Short mmCIF file of C-alpha atoms and ligand atoms in Angstrom, two decimals:
data_model
loop_
_atom_site.label_atom_id
_atom_site.label_comp_id
_atom_site.label_asym_id
_atom_site.label_seq_id
_atom_site.Cartn_x
_atom_site.Cartn_y
_atom_site.Cartn_z
CA UNK A 1 -44.15 -43.56 12.79
CA UNK A 2 -40.59 -44.60 11.80
CA UNK A 3 -39.11 -47.80 10.20
CA UNK A 4 -40.31 -51.08 11.77
CA UNK A 5 -37.89 -53.91 11.23
CA UNK A 6 -34.54 -52.26 11.93
CA UNK A 7 -32.85 -52.85 15.00
CA UNK A 8 -33.43 -50.42 17.83
CA UNK A 9 -30.04 -50.07 18.29
CA UNK A 10 -29.82 -48.10 15.12
CA UNK A 11 -32.43 -45.59 15.94
CA UNK A 12 -31.97 -42.33 17.19
CA UNK A 13 -32.56 -42.22 21.09
CA UNK A 14 -35.54 -39.87 20.58
CA UNK A 15 -37.35 -42.77 18.57
CA UNK A 16 -36.44 -45.81 21.00
CA UNK A 17 -39.48 -47.04 22.81
CA UNK A 18 -41.94 -45.78 19.94
CA UNK A 19 -40.76 -47.92 17.24
CA UNK A 20 -41.92 -51.67 17.60
CA UNK A 21 -39.54 -54.62 16.64
CA UNK A 22 -41.35 -56.97 14.33
CA UNK A 23 -44.55 -58.27 15.90
CA UNK A 24 -44.20 -56.02 19.10
CA UNK A 25 -46.74 -53.83 20.00
CA UNK A 26 -46.43 -50.17 20.85
CA UNK A 27 -47.35 -49.56 24.61
CA UNK A 28 -48.64 -46.14 24.72
CA UNK A 29 -48.80 -46.19 28.75
CA UNK A 30 -47.34 -42.74 29.92
CA UNK A 31 -47.27 -41.19 26.44
CA UNK A 32 -49.33 -37.74 26.44
CA UNK A 33 -51.03 -36.11 23.69
CA UNK A 34 -49.41 -32.39 23.72
CA UNK A 35 -50.90 -29.54 22.01
CA UNK A 36 -48.18 -27.38 20.71
CA UNK A 37 -48.48 -23.86 19.19
CA UNK A 38 -45.47 -23.29 16.83
CA UNK A 39 -43.18 -20.28 17.07
CA UNK A 40 -43.43 -17.88 14.13
CA UNK A 41 -40.95 -19.28 11.58
CA UNK A 42 -42.09 -22.77 12.13
CA UNK A 43 -40.56 -25.19 9.31
CA UNK A 44 -37.71 -26.31 11.15
CA UNK A 45 -38.97 -26.58 14.64
CA UNK A 46 -42.15 -28.35 13.26
CA UNK A 47 -39.73 -30.97 11.73
CA UNK A 48 -38.00 -31.33 15.15
CA UNK A 49 -41.24 -31.89 16.84
CA UNK A 50 -42.34 -34.35 14.38
CA UNK A 51 -39.17 -36.33 14.69
CA UNK A 52 -39.48 -36.36 18.59
CA UNK A 53 -43.18 -37.38 18.25
CA UNK A 54 -44.53 -40.85 17.91
CA UNK A 55 -47.36 -39.63 15.72
CA UNK A 56 -49.00 -36.55 14.63
CA UNK A 57 -52.74 -36.55 15.15
CA UNK A 58 -53.63 -33.54 13.00
CA UNK A 59 -51.10 -33.73 10.35
CA UNK A 60 -52.23 -30.93 8.03
CA UNK A 61 -51.35 -27.19 8.40
CA UNK A 62 -53.49 -25.90 11.39
CA UNK A 63 -52.85 -23.47 14.19
CA UNK A 64 -51.57 -25.98 16.33
CA UNK A 65 -50.06 -29.72 16.37
CA UNK A 66 -51.54 -32.51 18.56
CA UNK A 67 -48.74 -34.78 18.93
CA UNK A 68 -48.34 -38.30 20.70
CA UNK A 69 -45.12 -38.03 22.85
CA UNK A 70 -43.29 -40.56 24.85
CA UNK A 71 -42.48 -39.88 28.52
CA UNK A 72 -38.77 -39.46 27.72
CA UNK A 73 -39.45 -36.79 25.01
CA UNK A 74 -42.04 -34.63 26.75
CA UNK A 75 -39.33 -32.13 27.96
CA UNK A 76 -37.79 -31.73 24.50
CA UNK A 77 -40.84 -31.22 22.75
CA UNK A 78 -42.43 -28.63 25.26
CA UNK A 79 -38.94 -26.78 25.06
CA UNK A 80 -39.32 -26.40 21.21
CA UNK A 81 -42.91 -25.31 21.40
CA UNK A 82 -43.83 -21.67 21.66
CA UNK A 83 -46.64 -22.90 23.93
CA UNK A 84 -47.98 -26.29 25.02
CA UNK A 85 -50.78 -28.02 26.75
CA UNK A 86 -51.36 -31.61 27.84
CA UNK A 87 -54.65 -32.67 25.77
CA UNK A 88 -54.41 -36.40 27.14
CA UNK A 89 -52.23 -37.30 30.17
CA UNK A 90 -52.13 -41.03 29.38
CA UNK A 91 -52.88 -42.36 25.84
CA UNK A 92 -52.38 -46.20 26.91
CA UNK A 93 -55.04 -45.49 29.39
CA UNK A 94 -57.38 -43.65 26.89
CA UNK A 95 -56.91 -46.70 24.45
CA UNK A 96 -57.84 -49.12 27.08
CA UNK A 97 -61.35 -47.46 27.30
CA UNK A 98 -61.97 -48.54 23.59
CA UNK A 99 -62.91 -51.91 25.28
CA UNK A 100 -62.32 -55.47 24.38
CA UNK A 101 -63.05 -57.21 21.08
CA UNK A 102 -66.17 -59.34 21.39
CA UNK A 103 -66.34 -62.76 20.16
CA UNK A 104 -67.90 -62.91 16.67
CA UNK A 105 -71.74 -63.42 16.25
CA UNK A 106 -73.87 -63.22 13.33
CA UNK A 107 -74.77 -59.59 12.48
CA UNK A 108 -77.00 -57.61 14.92
CA UNK A 109 -77.58 -54.29 16.66
CA UNK A 110 -75.13 -55.49 19.11
CA UNK A 111 -72.39 -55.53 16.81
CA UNK A 112 -72.30 -51.75 17.11
CA UNK A 113 -71.50 -51.82 20.99
CA UNK A 114 -67.91 -53.03 20.59
CA UNK A 115 -64.73 -52.93 18.18
CA UNK A 116 -63.86 -55.80 16.23
CA UNK A 117 -60.84 -57.65 14.67
CA UNK A 118 -60.26 -57.32 10.88
CA UNK A 119 -61.04 -61.07 10.33
CA UNK A 120 -64.33 -60.44 12.05
CA UNK A 121 -65.25 -57.44 9.95
CA UNK A 122 -64.76 -59.48 6.79
CA UNK A 123 -67.05 -62.19 8.31
CA UNK A 124 -69.61 -59.46 9.30
CA UNK A 125 -69.87 -58.14 5.58
CA UNK A 126 -70.10 -61.81 4.33
CA UNK A 127 -72.91 -62.81 6.80
CA UNK A 128 -74.81 -59.68 6.17
CA UNK A 129 -74.84 -60.05 2.56
CA UNK A 130 -75.90 -63.70 2.86
CA UNK A 131 -78.98 -62.54 4.71
CA UNK A 132 -80.09 -60.38 1.85
CA UNK A 133 -78.92 -62.33 -1.28
CA UNK A 134 -81.61 -60.83 -3.77
CA UNK A 135 -80.59 -57.27 -3.13
CA UNK A 136 -76.89 -57.44 -2.28
CA UNK A 137 -73.69 -58.74 -3.40
CA UNK A 138 -70.11 -58.74 -1.97
CA UNK A 139 -67.63 -56.56 -4.18
CA UNK A 140 -63.99 -55.69 -4.34
CA UNK A 141 -62.01 -52.76 -5.26
CA UNK A 142 -58.33 -54.19 -6.14
CA UNK A 143 -56.06 -55.34 -3.09
CA UNK A 144 -53.63 -53.60 -0.92
CA UNK A 145 -49.77 -53.66 -0.75
CA UNK A 146 -49.91 -57.05 1.44
CA UNK A 147 -52.48 -58.68 -0.98
CA UNK A 148 -55.57 -58.09 1.00
CA UNK A 149 -58.73 -57.75 -1.12
CA UNK A 150 -60.52 -54.43 -0.49
CA UNK A 151 -63.90 -55.68 0.46
CA UNK A 152 -67.34 -54.00 0.18
CA UNK A 153 -71.14 -54.60 -0.29
CA UNK A 154 -73.16 -53.39 -3.30
CA UNK A 155 -76.98 -52.86 -2.35
CA UNK A 156 -79.63 -52.12 -4.76
CA UNK A 157 -83.52 -51.90 -4.60
CA UNK A 158 -86.70 -52.48 -6.80
CA UNK A 159 -85.01 -51.24 -10.00
CA UNK A 160 -82.65 -54.17 -9.95
CA UNK A 161 -78.94 -54.41 -9.64
CA UNK A 162 -76.89 -51.61 -11.26
CA UNK A 163 -79.89 -49.74 -12.52
CA UNK A 164 -79.66 -46.42 -10.60
CA UNK A 165 -76.92 -43.80 -10.02
CA UNK A 166 -74.18 -44.81 -7.37
CA UNK A 167 -73.55 -43.77 -3.96
CA UNK A 168 -70.05 -44.68 -3.04
CA UNK A 169 -68.76 -44.80 0.41
CA UNK A 170 -65.23 -45.54 1.63
CA UNK A 171 -64.37 -45.92 5.31
CA UNK A 172 -60.84 -46.52 7.19
CA UNK A 173 -58.80 -44.86 4.83
CA UNK A 174 -56.76 -44.01 7.72
CA UNK A 175 -56.08 -47.09 9.65
CA UNK A 176 -56.69 -45.71 13.07
CA UNK A 177 -59.96 -44.21 12.45
CA UNK A 178 -61.85 -47.16 13.75
CA UNK A 179 -65.28 -45.39 14.34
CA UNK A 180 -65.31 -45.01 10.48
CA UNK A 181 -65.28 -48.91 9.92
CA UNK A 182 -68.24 -49.27 12.55
CA UNK A 183 -70.20 -46.41 10.98
CA UNK A 184 -69.83 -47.56 7.34
CA UNK A 185 -70.95 -50.91 8.22
CA UNK A 186 -73.96 -49.39 10.12
CA UNK A 187 -74.92 -47.74 6.77
CA UNK A 188 -75.01 -50.87 5.07
CA UNK A 189 -76.86 -52.68 8.09
CA UNK A 190 -79.48 -49.93 7.97
CA UNK A 191 -80.32 -50.25 4.37
CA UNK A 192 -80.63 -53.96 4.32
CA UNK A 193 -82.45 -54.56 7.54
CA UNK A 194 -84.87 -51.65 7.40
CA UNK A 195 -85.80 -51.95 3.54
CA UNK A 196 -88.99 -54.19 4.33
CA UNK A 197 -89.97 -52.08 7.36
CA UNK A 198 -89.27 -48.57 6.96
CA UNK A 199 -90.51 -46.65 3.93
CA UNK A 200 -88.01 -43.92 4.20
CA UNK A 201 -85.20 -46.21 3.92
CA UNK A 202 -86.94 -48.30 1.12
CA UNK A 203 -87.18 -45.16 -1.06
CA UNK A 204 -83.43 -44.64 -0.55
CA UNK A 205 -82.66 -48.08 -1.39
CA UNK A 206 -84.98 -47.99 -4.43
CA UNK A 207 -83.32 -44.62 -5.74
CA UNK A 208 -79.55 -45.47 -5.86
CA UNK A 209 -77.02 -48.44 -6.04
CA UNK A 210 -74.82 -48.29 -2.98
CA UNK A 211 -71.23 -49.52 -2.89
CA UNK A 212 -69.98 -49.42 0.87
CA UNK A 213 -66.28 -50.29 1.28
CA UNK A 214 -65.79 -50.02 5.20
CA UNK A 215 -62.05 -50.76 5.10
CA UNK A 216 -60.11 -49.41 2.20
CA UNK A 217 -56.87 -49.63 3.85
CA UNK A 218 -56.83 -53.16 5.19
CA UNK A 219 -53.22 -53.58 5.83
CA UNK A 220 -52.93 -50.46 7.71
CA UNK A 221 -55.86 -51.35 9.88
CA UNK A 222 -54.59 -54.85 10.56
CA UNK A 223 -51.20 -53.09 11.84
CA UNK A 224 -53.23 -50.90 14.38
CA UNK A 225 -54.44 -54.13 15.80
CA UNK A 226 -51.14 -55.91 15.84
CA UNK A 227 -48.45 -53.28 16.22
CA UNK A 228 -49.46 -49.68 16.59
CA UNK A 229 -52.95 -48.40 17.53
CA UNK A 230 -52.13 -45.02 16.01
CA UNK A 231 -50.79 -46.09 12.69
CA UNK A 232 -52.65 -43.90 9.70
CA UNK A 233 -51.07 -44.87 6.19
CA UNK A 234 -50.89 -47.93 4.13
CA UNK A 235 -47.95 -50.44 4.62
CA UNK A 236 -46.08 -49.78 1.44
CA UNK A 237 -42.38 -49.94 1.82
CA UNK A 238 -39.40 -48.02 -0.22
CA UNK A 239 -36.03 -49.38 -1.20
CA UNK A 240 -34.64 -45.77 -0.45
CA UNK A 241 -35.92 -45.20 2.93
CA UNK A 242 -36.82 -47.46 6.05
CA UNK A 243 -40.06 -45.34 6.62
CA UNK A 244 -43.20 -47.03 5.81
CA UNK A 245 -46.59 -46.27 4.30
CA UNK A 246 -48.14 -43.56 1.85
CA UNK A 247 -51.16 -41.61 2.84
CA UNK A 248 -53.78 -43.02 0.65
CA UNK A 249 -55.76 -39.72 1.03
CA UNK A 250 -52.89 -38.03 -0.70
CA UNK A 251 -52.11 -40.33 -3.39
CA UNK A 252 -55.10 -39.90 -5.67
CA UNK A 253 -54.08 -39.00 -9.34
CA UNK A 254 -55.57 -35.49 -9.56
CA UNK A 255 -53.74 -32.35 -8.59
CA UNK A 256 -51.35 -34.70 -6.91
CA UNK A 257 -48.43 -32.65 -8.09
CA UNK A 258 -49.54 -29.36 -6.58
CA UNK A 259 -47.33 -28.43 -3.61
CA UNK A 260 -48.20 -27.68 -0.27
CA UNK A 261 -51.13 -30.15 0.59
CA UNK A 262 -49.11 -33.43 1.29
CA UNK A 263 -45.38 -34.32 2.28
CA UNK A 264 -42.57 -35.58 0.15
CA UNK A 265 -41.04 -37.04 3.29
CA UNK A 266 -41.76 -40.87 3.43
CA UNK A 267 -41.49 -40.58 7.25
CA UNK A 268 -44.47 -38.06 7.29
CA UNK A 269 -48.16 -38.95 8.29
CA UNK A 270 -49.26 -37.25 4.94
CA UNK A 271 -46.28 -38.95 2.64
CA UNK A 272 -47.88 -38.64 -0.83
CA UNK A 273 -45.85 -41.47 -2.60
CA UNK A 274 -43.43 -41.36 -5.48
CA UNK A 275 -45.93 -40.94 -8.11
CA UNK A 276 -49.69 -40.09 -8.58
CA UNK A 277 -51.83 -43.14 -7.67
CA UNK A 278 -48.71 -45.45 -7.01
CA UNK A 279 -50.29 -47.09 -3.87
CA UNK A 280 -52.03 -50.32 -4.97
CA UNK A 281 -55.03 -49.39 -2.75
CA UNK A 282 -55.42 -46.32 -4.73
CA UNK A 283 -55.23 -47.99 -8.09
CA UNK A 284 -57.99 -50.44 -7.10
CA UNK A 285 -60.11 -47.26 -5.69
CA UNK A 286 -59.62 -45.19 -8.89
CA UNK A 287 -60.64 -48.14 -10.95
CA UNK A 288 -63.96 -48.40 -9.07
CA UNK A 289 -64.61 -44.80 -9.23
CA UNK A 290 -64.10 -44.68 -12.92
CA UNK A 291 -66.20 -47.86 -13.42
CA UNK A 292 -68.99 -46.31 -11.60
CA UNK A 293 -68.60 -42.84 -13.36
CA UNK A 294 -68.74 -44.86 -16.72
CA UNK A 295 -71.82 -47.26 -15.92
CA UNK A 296 -74.65 -45.12 -14.22
CA UNK A 297 -72.55 -42.08 -12.89
CA UNK A 298 -71.84 -41.29 -9.24
CA UNK A 299 -74.38 -39.11 -7.32
CA UNK A 300 -72.74 -39.03 -4.02
CA UNK A 301 -69.36 -39.96 -2.73
CA UNK A 302 -68.74 -40.02 0.99
CA UNK A 303 -65.11 -40.56 2.37
CA UNK A 304 -65.60 -41.32 5.95
CA UNK A 305 -62.78 -40.19 8.38
CA UNK A 306 -62.22 -39.23 11.99
CA UNK A 307 -61.93 -37.12 14.05
CA UNK A 308 -63.08 -33.28 14.31
CA UNK A 309 -66.84 -33.26 13.44
CA UNK A 310 -66.77 -31.78 9.99
CA UNK A 311 -68.45 -32.14 6.76
CA UNK A 312 -66.21 -31.06 4.10
CA UNK A 313 -66.57 -30.76 0.41
CA UNK A 314 -64.06 -29.73 -2.50
CA UNK A 315 -61.72 -28.61 -3.09
CA UNK A 316 -58.77 -29.64 -0.93
CA UNK A 317 -56.14 -28.53 -3.25
CA UNK A 318 -57.05 -24.91 -3.78
CA UNK A 319 -58.53 -22.68 -1.00
CA UNK A 320 -60.30 -20.37 -3.13
CA UNK A 321 -61.77 -22.45 -6.00
CA UNK A 322 -65.30 -23.83 -5.78
CA UNK A 323 -67.27 -26.40 -7.58
CA UNK A 324 -70.07 -25.05 -9.76
CA UNK A 325 -72.73 -26.69 -7.38
CA UNK A 326 -71.05 -25.30 -4.26
CA UNK A 327 -74.30 -23.89 -3.18
CA UNK A 328 -76.15 -27.16 -3.30
CA UNK A 329 -73.12 -28.90 -1.44
CA UNK A 330 -73.40 -26.50 1.14
CA UNK A 331 -77.27 -26.85 1.55
CA UNK A 332 -76.85 -30.78 1.66
CA UNK A 333 -74.14 -30.53 4.27
CA UNK A 334 -76.22 -27.96 6.36
CA UNK A 335 -79.08 -30.25 6.33
CA UNK A 336 -76.97 -33.19 7.49
CA UNK A 337 -75.45 -31.18 10.27
CA UNK A 338 -78.92 -30.46 11.57
CA UNK A 339 -80.04 -33.81 11.21
CA UNK A 340 -77.21 -35.10 13.37
CA UNK A 341 -77.60 -32.17 15.90
CA UNK A 342 -81.35 -33.31 16.17
CA UNK A 343 -80.22 -36.79 17.08
CA UNK A 344 -77.58 -36.08 19.89
CA UNK A 345 -76.81 -32.48 20.02
CA UNK A 346 -73.40 -33.20 18.39
CA UNK A 347 -72.21 -29.99 16.65
CA UNK A 348 -70.46 -30.26 13.10
CA UNK A 349 -68.58 -27.56 11.13
CA UNK A 350 -69.45 -27.49 7.44
CA UNK A 351 -67.38 -26.06 4.49
CA UNK A 352 -65.18 -26.10 1.70
CA UNK A 353 -62.14 -28.68 2.71
CA UNK A 354 -59.42 -26.42 2.12
CA UNK A 355 -60.58 -23.27 3.47
CA UNK A 356 -62.37 -24.85 6.57
CA UNK A 357 -59.72 -27.30 7.55
CA UNK A 358 -56.46 -27.32 5.39
CA UNK A 359 -55.25 -27.94 2.13
CA UNK A 360 -54.53 -31.44 0.93
CA UNK A 361 -53.46 -32.58 -2.60
CA UNK A 362 -54.01 -36.04 -4.14
CA UNK A 363 -57.28 -36.23 -1.77
CA UNK A 364 -60.23 -38.49 -2.54
CA UNK A 365 -63.10 -35.87 -2.94
CA UNK A 366 -61.10 -33.94 -5.46
CA UNK A 367 -60.62 -36.95 -7.53
CA UNK A 368 -64.11 -38.01 -7.38
CA UNK A 369 -65.50 -34.39 -8.04
CA UNK A 370 -63.51 -33.74 -11.34
CA UNK A 371 -62.22 -37.09 -12.95
CA UNK A 372 -65.04 -39.09 -11.20
CA UNK A 373 -67.66 -36.46 -12.01
CA UNK A 374 -69.58 -37.28 -8.95
CA UNK A 375 -72.34 -35.04 -8.42
CA UNK A 376 -71.65 -34.52 -4.59
CA UNK A 377 -68.43 -35.55 -2.76
CA UNK A 378 -67.85 -35.09 0.96
CA UNK A 379 -65.59 -36.10 3.51
CA UNK A 380 -67.11 -36.78 6.99
CA UNK A 381 -64.89 -36.34 10.02
CA UNK A 382 -66.86 -38.11 12.68
CA UNK A 383 -66.59 -37.64 16.62
CA UNK A 384 -65.00 -36.52 18.65
CA UNK A 385 -63.28 -32.97 18.64
CA UNK A 386 -60.13 -34.27 20.37
CA UNK A 387 -60.88 -35.57 23.91
CA UNK A 388 -60.59 -39.35 22.70
CA UNK A 389 -59.69 -38.69 19.10
CA UNK A 390 -59.04 -41.90 17.23
CA UNK A 391 -59.80 -44.07 20.32
CA UNK A 392 -63.48 -43.19 20.88
CA UNK A 393 -64.79 -45.24 23.80
CA UNK A 394 -67.02 -48.46 22.75
CA UNK A 395 -70.09 -46.73 24.50
CA UNK A 396 -69.62 -44.04 21.79
CA UNK A 397 -70.07 -46.32 18.88
CA UNK A 398 -73.96 -46.69 18.95
CA UNK A 399 -74.54 -42.88 19.30
CA UNK A 400 -71.89 -41.93 16.86
CA UNK A 401 -73.13 -44.50 14.13
CA UNK A 402 -76.79 -43.29 14.70
CA UNK A 403 -76.31 -39.82 14.60
CA UNK A 404 -74.14 -39.98 11.43
CA UNK A 405 -76.75 -42.27 9.69
CA UNK A 406 -79.06 -39.40 10.39
CA UNK A 407 -76.97 -36.81 8.60
CA UNK A 408 -76.22 -39.43 5.65
CA UNK A 409 -80.22 -39.95 5.30
CA UNK A 410 -80.84 -36.42 4.87
CA UNK A 411 -78.11 -35.98 2.19
CA UNK A 412 -79.48 -38.94 0.41
CA UNK A 413 -83.02 -37.57 0.41
CA UNK A 414 -81.68 -34.41 -1.10
CA UNK A 415 -79.22 -35.83 -3.34
O1 0X9 B 501 -56.06 -34.98 6.26
C1 0X9 B 501 -57.01 -35.71 6.01
O2 0X9 B 501 -56.77 -36.69 5.10
C2 0X9 B 501 -58.55 -35.70 6.46
N1 0X9 B 501 -58.21 -35.53 7.93
S1 0X9 B 501 -57.91 -36.82 8.91
O3 0X9 B 501 -57.65 -36.18 10.34
N2 0X9 B 501 -58.94 -37.86 8.91
O4 0X9 B 501 -56.59 -37.33 8.39
C3 0X9 B 501 -59.06 -34.36 5.89
C4 0X9 B 501 -59.21 -34.39 4.48
C5 0X9 B 501 -60.13 -33.25 4.12
N3 0X9 B 501 -59.60 -32.42 3.11
C6 0X9 B 501 -59.07 -31.32 3.50
N4 0X9 B 501 -58.98 -30.71 4.67
N5 0X9 B 501 -58.40 -30.58 2.32
ZN1 ZN B 502 -58.51 -39.50 8.05
#
């Protein structure tokens, strides 16, 4: 998505209508999701299609591009593509199926039947913690570009606070992946509310210290609620370019400099930033990872994304390199995928990130695996496989959080 505050008169015609003026929300009525196959030599055509698109939904290197296109640019994109098909006829209508936000009420299972405002997510965490003061506390991991604190909850069991290896979980790295906020909150909710009644959960809480951060990109998340539902990156500006945002999952300071797995173009969905770790959000998250490493170590790191239904492990930056414990990483992922399938039939693809999906540099799990020395690091890509994409309908929240929790429980048991 391109610059925000500049006058729409200055914009190329192709972008008019997809760039909101300040405080104006993008209306996606009539926009389509097109799946385009690129012709043989693609660099230039791909750049032109990305210029014409409001958003790229799968901004890595894959066989096809899924792009959100305004009604006036559909013909131009179709003409550039070798082949194209319509994946979604009306993005505005699909977004409407997400359902309304519900008025805030204290944490209960019904929280997981609707999406919520950022302010309410903050209240949820606060109120959840307030119900379990003996075994949890609120934690922070630095703050965002716009000064929002990155909030989380630390949960421990019978060994006492900080006595066990860490399980660290990040959600909503990419602002538009709303199901990941709900899912990571559900993990915290399950650990705390089931501790006294469910022996399986109690054993898991007693085994690790959990650090769950449901929204690590708060500025981007707020922006998806005020201006553009399909925003991905943080909200960092540059003096040299009007495009906004760094991709937090391309900014981690490990193998950041390796070419090919991120973009150096500030307008790209995968813009890596000007220097390794130069996004404030990354600075806070790096400090958190390093501190947990230096304390009791990190046993399991999960970076929760959507969509695609994948469980991926390092490495992102190199498609042939494997961690020493690749076989164990695969076996935990296999058992998580079968646990998910057993709950709902939802099928997951598992594998090393680069060779299974696409290359990424400066991504979270490469950082946690090597500098962070985490025993197991995974990226989850939750539902679905593209029908609704980032705007999963509200009636899929509970099925998604429940199946994912089953997968995570099986990982925790084996970890
Ligand atoms: O591109 C990403 O950051 C993740 N996908 S998303 O659609 N949620 O943006 C995938 C990261 C997994 N790592 C690799 N594929 N290397
Ligand atoms: Zn993501």
